[in-house]
PDB file of C-alpha atoms in Angstrom:
ATOM      1  CA  UNK A   1    -265.497 -70.259  71.035  1.00  0.00           C
ATOM      2  CA  UNK A   2    -262.217 -69.617  70.969  1.00  0.00           C
ATOM      3  CA  UNK A   3    -259.508 -72.092  69.972  1.00  0.00           C
ATOM      4  CA  UNK A   4    -258.245 -73.735  73.237  1.00  0.00           C
ATOM      5  CA  UNK A   5    -255.867 -76.183  71.494  1.00  0.00           C
ATOM      6  CA  UNK A   6    -252.068 -76.670  72.779  1.00  0.00           C
ATOM      7  CA  UNK A   7    -250.480 -75.225  69.467  1.00  0.00           C
ATOM      8  CA  UNK A   8    -252.696 -72.061  69.950  1.00  0.00           C
ATOM      9  CA  UNK A   9    -252.167 -71.603  73.433  1.00  0.00           C
ATOM     10  CA  UNK A  10    -248.413 -72.229  73.191  1.00  0.00           C
ATOM     11  CA  UNK A  11    -248.080 -69.576  70.193  1.00  0.00           C
ATOM     12  CA  UNK A  12    -249.439 -66.829  72.196  1.00  0.00           C
ATOM     13  CA  UNK A  13    -247.777 -63.917  72.608  1.00  0.00           C
ATOM     14  CA  UNK A  14    -247.412 -63.806  76.161  1.00  0.00           C
ATOM     15  CA  UNK A  15    -246.151 -67.223  76.275  1.00  0.00           C
ATOM     16  CA  UNK A  16    -243.376 -66.691  73.180  1.00  0.00           C
ATOM     17  CA  UNK A  17    -242.270 -63.370  75.045  1.00  0.00           C
ATOM     18  CA  UNK A  18    -241.835 -65.271  78.417  1.00  0.00           C
ATOM     19  CA  UNK A  19    -239.875 -68.170  76.824  1.00  0.00           C
ATOM     20  CA  UNK A  20    -237.843 -65.822  74.853  1.00  0.00           C
ATOM     21  CA  UNK A  21    -237.138 -63.778  78.202  1.00  0.00           C
ATOM     22  CA  UNK A  22    -236.091 -66.700  80.132  1.00  0.00           C
ATOM     23  CA  UNK A  23    -234.284 -68.203  77.492  1.00  0.00           C
ATOM     24  CA  UNK A  24    -232.114 -65.149  77.163  1.00  0.00           C
ATOM     25  CA  UNK A  25    -231.396 -64.624  80.773  1.00  0.00           C
ATOM     26  CA  UNK A  26    -230.494 -68.305  81.298  1.00  0.00           C
ATOM     27  CA  UNK A  27    -228.122 -67.864  78.515  1.00  0.00           C
ATOM     28  CA  UNK A  28    -226.447 -64.282  79.459  1.00  0.00           C
ATOM     29  CA  UNK A  29    -225.989 -65.420  82.905  1.00  0.00           C
ATOM     30  CA  UNK A  30    -224.385 -68.950  82.061  1.00  0.00           C
ATOM     31  CA  UNK A  31    -222.094 -66.859  80.102  1.00  0.00           C
ATOM     32  CA  UNK A  32    -221.530 -63.674  81.985  1.00  0.00           C
ATOM     33  CA  UNK A  33    -221.483 -65.158  85.851  1.00  0.00           C
ATOM     34  CA  UNK A  34    -218.035 -67.237  85.576  1.00  0.00           C
ATOM     35  CA  UNK A  35    -216.675 -63.825  84.065  1.00  0.00           C
ATOM     36  CA  UNK A  36    -217.462 -61.410  86.658  1.00  0.00           C
ATOM     37  CA  UNK A  37    -216.532 -64.423  89.558  1.00  0.00           C
ATOM     38  CA  UNK A  38    -213.151 -64.485  88.026  1.00  0.00           C
ATOM     39  CA  UNK A  39    -212.511 -60.583  88.112  1.00  0.00           C
ATOM     40  CA  UNK A  40    -214.389 -60.018  91.029  1.00  0.00           C
ATOM     41  CA  UNK A  41    -214.479 -63.102  93.254  1.00  0.00           C
ATOM     42  CA  UNK A  42    -218.315 -62.351  93.634  1.00  0.00           C
ATOM     43  CA  UNK A  43    -220.890 -65.131  93.063  1.00  0.00           C
ATOM     44  CA  UNK A  44    -223.929 -64.296  91.140  1.00  0.00           C
ATOM     45  CA  UNK A  45    -226.228 -63.273  94.134  1.00  0.00           C
ATOM     46  CA  UNK A  46    -223.575 -61.182  95.985  1.00  0.00           C
ATOM     47  CA  UNK A  47    -223.030 -59.292  92.727  1.00  0.00           C
ATOM     48  CA  UNK A  48    -226.952 -58.770  92.023  1.00  0.00           C
ATOM     49  CA  UNK A  49    -227.125 -57.432  95.723  1.00  0.00           C
ATOM     50  CA  UNK A  50    -224.261 -55.352  95.338  1.00  0.00           C
ATOM     51  CA  UNK A  51    -225.443 -53.763  92.107  1.00  0.00           C
ATOM     52  CA  UNK A  52    -228.954 -53.223  93.070  1.00  0.00           C
ATOM     53  CA  UNK A  53    -227.758 -51.815  96.318  1.00  0.00           C
ATOM     54  CA  UNK A  54    -225.624 -49.143  94.376  1.00  0.00           C
ATOM     55  CA  UNK A  55    -228.706 -48.341  92.034  1.00  0.00           C
ATOM     56  CA  UNK A  56    -230.657 -47.211  95.408  1.00  0.00           C
ATOM     57  CA  UNK A  57    -230.690 -43.691  96.312  1.00  0.00           C
ATOM     58  CA  UNK A  58    -227.985 -42.983  98.395  1.00  0.00           C
ATOM     59  CA  UNK A  59    -226.919 -46.205  97.858  1.00  0.00           C
ATOM     60  CA  UNK A  60    -228.972 -47.732 100.881  1.00  0.00           C
ATOM     61  CA  UNK A  61    -231.793 -50.171 101.061  1.00  0.00           C
ATOM     62  CA  UNK A  62    -233.125 -52.039 103.507  1.00  0.00           C
ATOM     63  CA  UNK A  63    -232.543 -55.757 102.665  1.00  0.00           C
ATOM     64  CA  UNK A  64    -236.456 -57.395 102.067  1.00  0.00           C
ATOM     65  CA  UNK A  65    -237.073 -54.744  98.734  1.00  0.00           C
ATOM     66  CA  UNK A  66    -233.532 -55.870  97.726  1.00  0.00           C
ATOM     67  CA  UNK A  67    -234.113 -59.475  97.999  1.00  0.00           C
ATOM     68  CA  UNK A  68    -237.659 -59.151  96.407  1.00  0.00           C
ATOM     69  CA  UNK A  69    -236.081 -57.686  93.618  1.00  0.00           C
ATOM     70  CA  UNK A  70    -233.601 -60.173  92.984  1.00  0.00           C
ATOM     71  CA  UNK A  71    -236.256 -63.077  93.277  1.00  0.00           C
ATOM     72  CA  UNK A  72    -235.495 -64.447  96.684  1.00  0.00           C
ATOM     73  CA  UNK A  73    -237.537 -65.447 100.039  1.00  0.00           C
ATOM     74  CA  UNK A  74    -237.559 -63.721 102.932  1.00  0.00           C
ATOM     75  CA  UNK A  75    -234.583 -66.658 104.208  1.00  0.00           C
ATOM     76  CA  UNK A  76    -232.907 -66.396 101.099  1.00  0.00           C
ATOM     77  CA  UNK A  77    -232.367 -63.026 101.619  1.00  0.00           C
ATOM     78  CA  UNK A  78    -231.332 -63.119 105.083  1.00  0.00           C
ATOM     79  CA  UNK A  79    -228.619 -65.748 104.325  1.00  0.00           C
ATOM     80  CA  UNK A  80    -227.773 -63.702 101.293  1.00  0.00           C
ATOM     81  CA  UNK A  81    -227.257 -60.630 103.482  1.00  0.00           C
ATOM     82  CA  UNK A  82    -225.696 -62.838 106.380  1.00  0.00           C
ATOM     83  CA  UNK A  83    -222.888 -64.390 103.691  1.00  0.00           C
ATOM     84  CA  UNK A  84    -222.111 -60.586 102.154  1.00  0.00           C
ATOM     85  CA  UNK A  85    -221.724 -59.229 105.821  1.00  0.00           C
ATOM     86  CA  UNK A  86    -219.393 -62.262 106.695  1.00  0.00           C
ATOM     87  CA  UNK A  87    -217.338 -61.382 103.789  1.00  0.00           C
ATOM     88  CA  UNK A  88    -217.313 -57.462 104.294  1.00  0.00           C
ATOM     89  CA  UNK A  89    -218.854 -56.667 101.446  1.00  0.00           C
ATOM     90  CA  UNK A  90    -221.721 -54.736 103.187  1.00  0.00           C
ATOM     91  CA  UNK A  91    -222.355 -52.791 106.348  1.00  0.00           C
ATOM     92  CA  UNK A  92    -225.722 -52.731 108.202  1.00  0.00           C
ATOM     93  CA  UNK A  93    -226.755 -49.514 110.375  1.00  0.00           C
ATOM     94  CA  UNK A  94    -230.152 -49.057 111.975  1.00  0.00           C
ATOM     95  CA  UNK A  95    -232.728 -47.189 109.829  1.00  0.00           C
ATOM     96  CA  UNK A  96    -233.420 -43.771 111.235  1.00  0.00           C
ATOM     97  CA  UNK A  97    -236.545 -43.687 109.524  1.00  0.00           C
ATOM     98  CA  UNK A  98    -237.734 -47.341 111.006  1.00  0.00           C
ATOM     99  CA  UNK A  99    -236.187 -48.352 114.041  1.00  0.00           C
ATOM    100  CA  UNK A 100    -237.142 -52.387 114.005  1.00  0.00           C
ATOM    101  CA  UNK A 101    -234.890 -52.156 110.316  1.00  0.00           C
ATOM    102  CA  UNK A 102    -231.623 -51.994 108.931  1.00  0.00           C
ATOM    103  CA  UNK A 103    -230.227 -50.292 105.897  1.00  0.00           C
ATOM    104  CA  UNK A 104    -227.505 -51.850 104.030  1.00  0.00           C
ATOM    105  CA  UNK A 105    -224.606 -49.955 102.678  1.00  0.00           C
ATOM    106  CA  UNK A 106    -221.475 -51.001 100.481  1.00  0.00           C
ATOM    107  CA  UNK A 107    -218.395 -51.256 102.019  1.00  0.00           C
ATOM    108  CA  UNK A 108    -214.864 -50.148 100.285  1.00  0.00           C
ATOM    109  CA  UNK A 109    -213.954 -53.822  99.404  1.00  0.00           C
ATOM    110  CA  UNK A 110    -217.974 -54.237  98.335  1.00  0.00           C
ATOM    111  CA  UNK A 111    -217.394 -51.321  96.024  1.00  0.00           C
ATOM    112  CA  UNK A 112    -214.309 -52.542  94.896  1.00  0.00           C
ATOM    113  CA  UNK A 113    -215.734 -55.545  94.111  1.00  0.00           C
ATOM    114  CA  UNK A 114    -218.403 -54.208  92.467  1.00  0.00           C
ATOM    115  CA  UNK A 115    -216.479 -52.201  90.098  1.00  0.00           C
ATOM    116  CA  UNK A 116    -214.122 -55.061  89.170  1.00  0.00           C
ATOM    117  CA  UNK A 117    -217.228 -57.026  88.337  1.00  0.00           C
ATOM    118  CA  UNK A 118    -219.053 -54.440  86.576  1.00  0.00           C
ATOM    119  CA  UNK A 119    -215.782 -53.694  84.595  1.00  0.00           C
ATOM    120  CA  UNK A 120    -215.437 -57.525  83.362  1.00  0.00           C
ATOM    121  CA  UNK A 121    -219.478 -57.568  82.927  1.00  0.00           C
ATOM    122  CA  UNK A 122    -220.079 -54.494  80.990  1.00  0.00           C
ATOM    123  CA  UNK A 123    -217.412 -55.552  78.646  1.00  0.00           C
ATOM    124  CA  UNK A 124    -218.637 -58.976  77.962  1.00  0.00           C
ATOM    125  CA  UNK A 125    -222.189 -57.534  77.649  1.00  0.00           C
ATOM    126  CA  UNK A 126    -221.180 -55.132  75.120  1.00  0.00           C
ATOM    127  CA  UNK A 127    -219.358 -57.527  72.979  1.00  0.00           C
ATOM    128  CA  UNK A 128    -222.415 -59.903  73.084  1.00  0.00           C
ATOM    129  CA  UNK A 129    -224.692 -57.715  72.240  1.00  0.00           C
ATOM    130  CA  UNK A 130    -222.770 -55.807  69.739  1.00  0.00           C
ATOM    131  CA  UNK A 131    -222.499 -59.628  67.832  1.00  0.00           C
ATOM    132  CA  UNK A 132    -226.338 -59.800  67.937  1.00  0.00           C
ATOM    133  CA  UNK A 133    -228.302 -56.463  68.193  1.00  0.00           C
ATOM    134  CA  UNK A 134    -227.595 -53.050  66.256  1.00  0.00           C
ATOM    135  CA  UNK A 135    -227.626 -49.932  68.801  1.00  0.00           C
ATOM    136  CA  UNK A 136    -231.073 -48.396  67.732  1.00  0.00           C
ATOM    137  CA  UNK A 137    -233.170 -52.009  68.176  1.00  0.00           C
ATOM    138  CA  UNK A 138    -231.177 -52.479  71.506  1.00  0.00           C
ATOM    139  CA  UNK A 139    -232.179 -48.780  72.856  1.00  0.00           C
ATOM    140  CA  UNK A 140    -235.732 -49.911  71.856  1.00  0.00           C
ATOM    141  CA  UNK A 141    -235.600 -53.336  73.388  1.00  0.00           C
ATOM    142  CA  UNK A 142    -234.490 -51.932  76.633  1.00  0.00           C
ATOM    143  CA  UNK A 143    -237.007 -49.114  76.854  1.00  0.00           C
ATOM    144  CA  UNK A 144    -239.632 -51.471  75.960  1.00  0.00           C
ATOM    145  CA  UNK A 145    -238.669 -53.501  78.353  1.00  0.00           C
ATOM    146  CA  UNK A 146    -238.107 -50.812  81.086  1.00  0.00           C
ATOM    147  CA  UNK A 147    -242.136 -49.670  80.278  1.00  0.00           C
ATOM    148  CA  UNK A 148    -243.023 -53.535  81.034  1.00  0.00           C
ATOM    149  CA  UNK A 149    -240.760 -53.783  84.054  1.00  0.00           C
ATOM    150  CA  UNK A 150    -242.563 -50.802  85.300  1.00  0.00           C
ATOM    151  CA  UNK A 151    -246.241 -51.344  84.169  1.00  0.00           C
ATOM    152  CA  UNK A 152    -245.875 -54.940  86.258  1.00  0.00           C
ATOM    153  CA  UNK A 153    -244.879 -53.251  89.600  1.00  0.00           C
TER     154      UNK A 153
END
């Protein structure tokens, strides 16, 4: 029978991977959110919404898949979209392919704020990454995580 001790289970590759990923995401978010907030006025979830919307074909998408990608519940997505609409960051239009749904799109203000946030965000991340990972291992890590992300979908 395989060793089921807590020490052995806690040392399993999957447990260690998730632990490292969780810690890295937490630290990076805590360091970067104040910087892009100061540069753009965007809170973390607003930034995530605008960035993920920008990454969609035609820069439009329904709210539900965006919220799911960010890790929000249905009600959390509804609240985030309502805040972004109220702040003038996005607009909403009927989805021509689904009469019950709406497509979200950036407003000029949303694009302006996203650009400002990304300028600050990418500069800070470049600095943090240059201090910790050489370019080749960084590219391999990104490729490996992208494959893992794709496989999990």
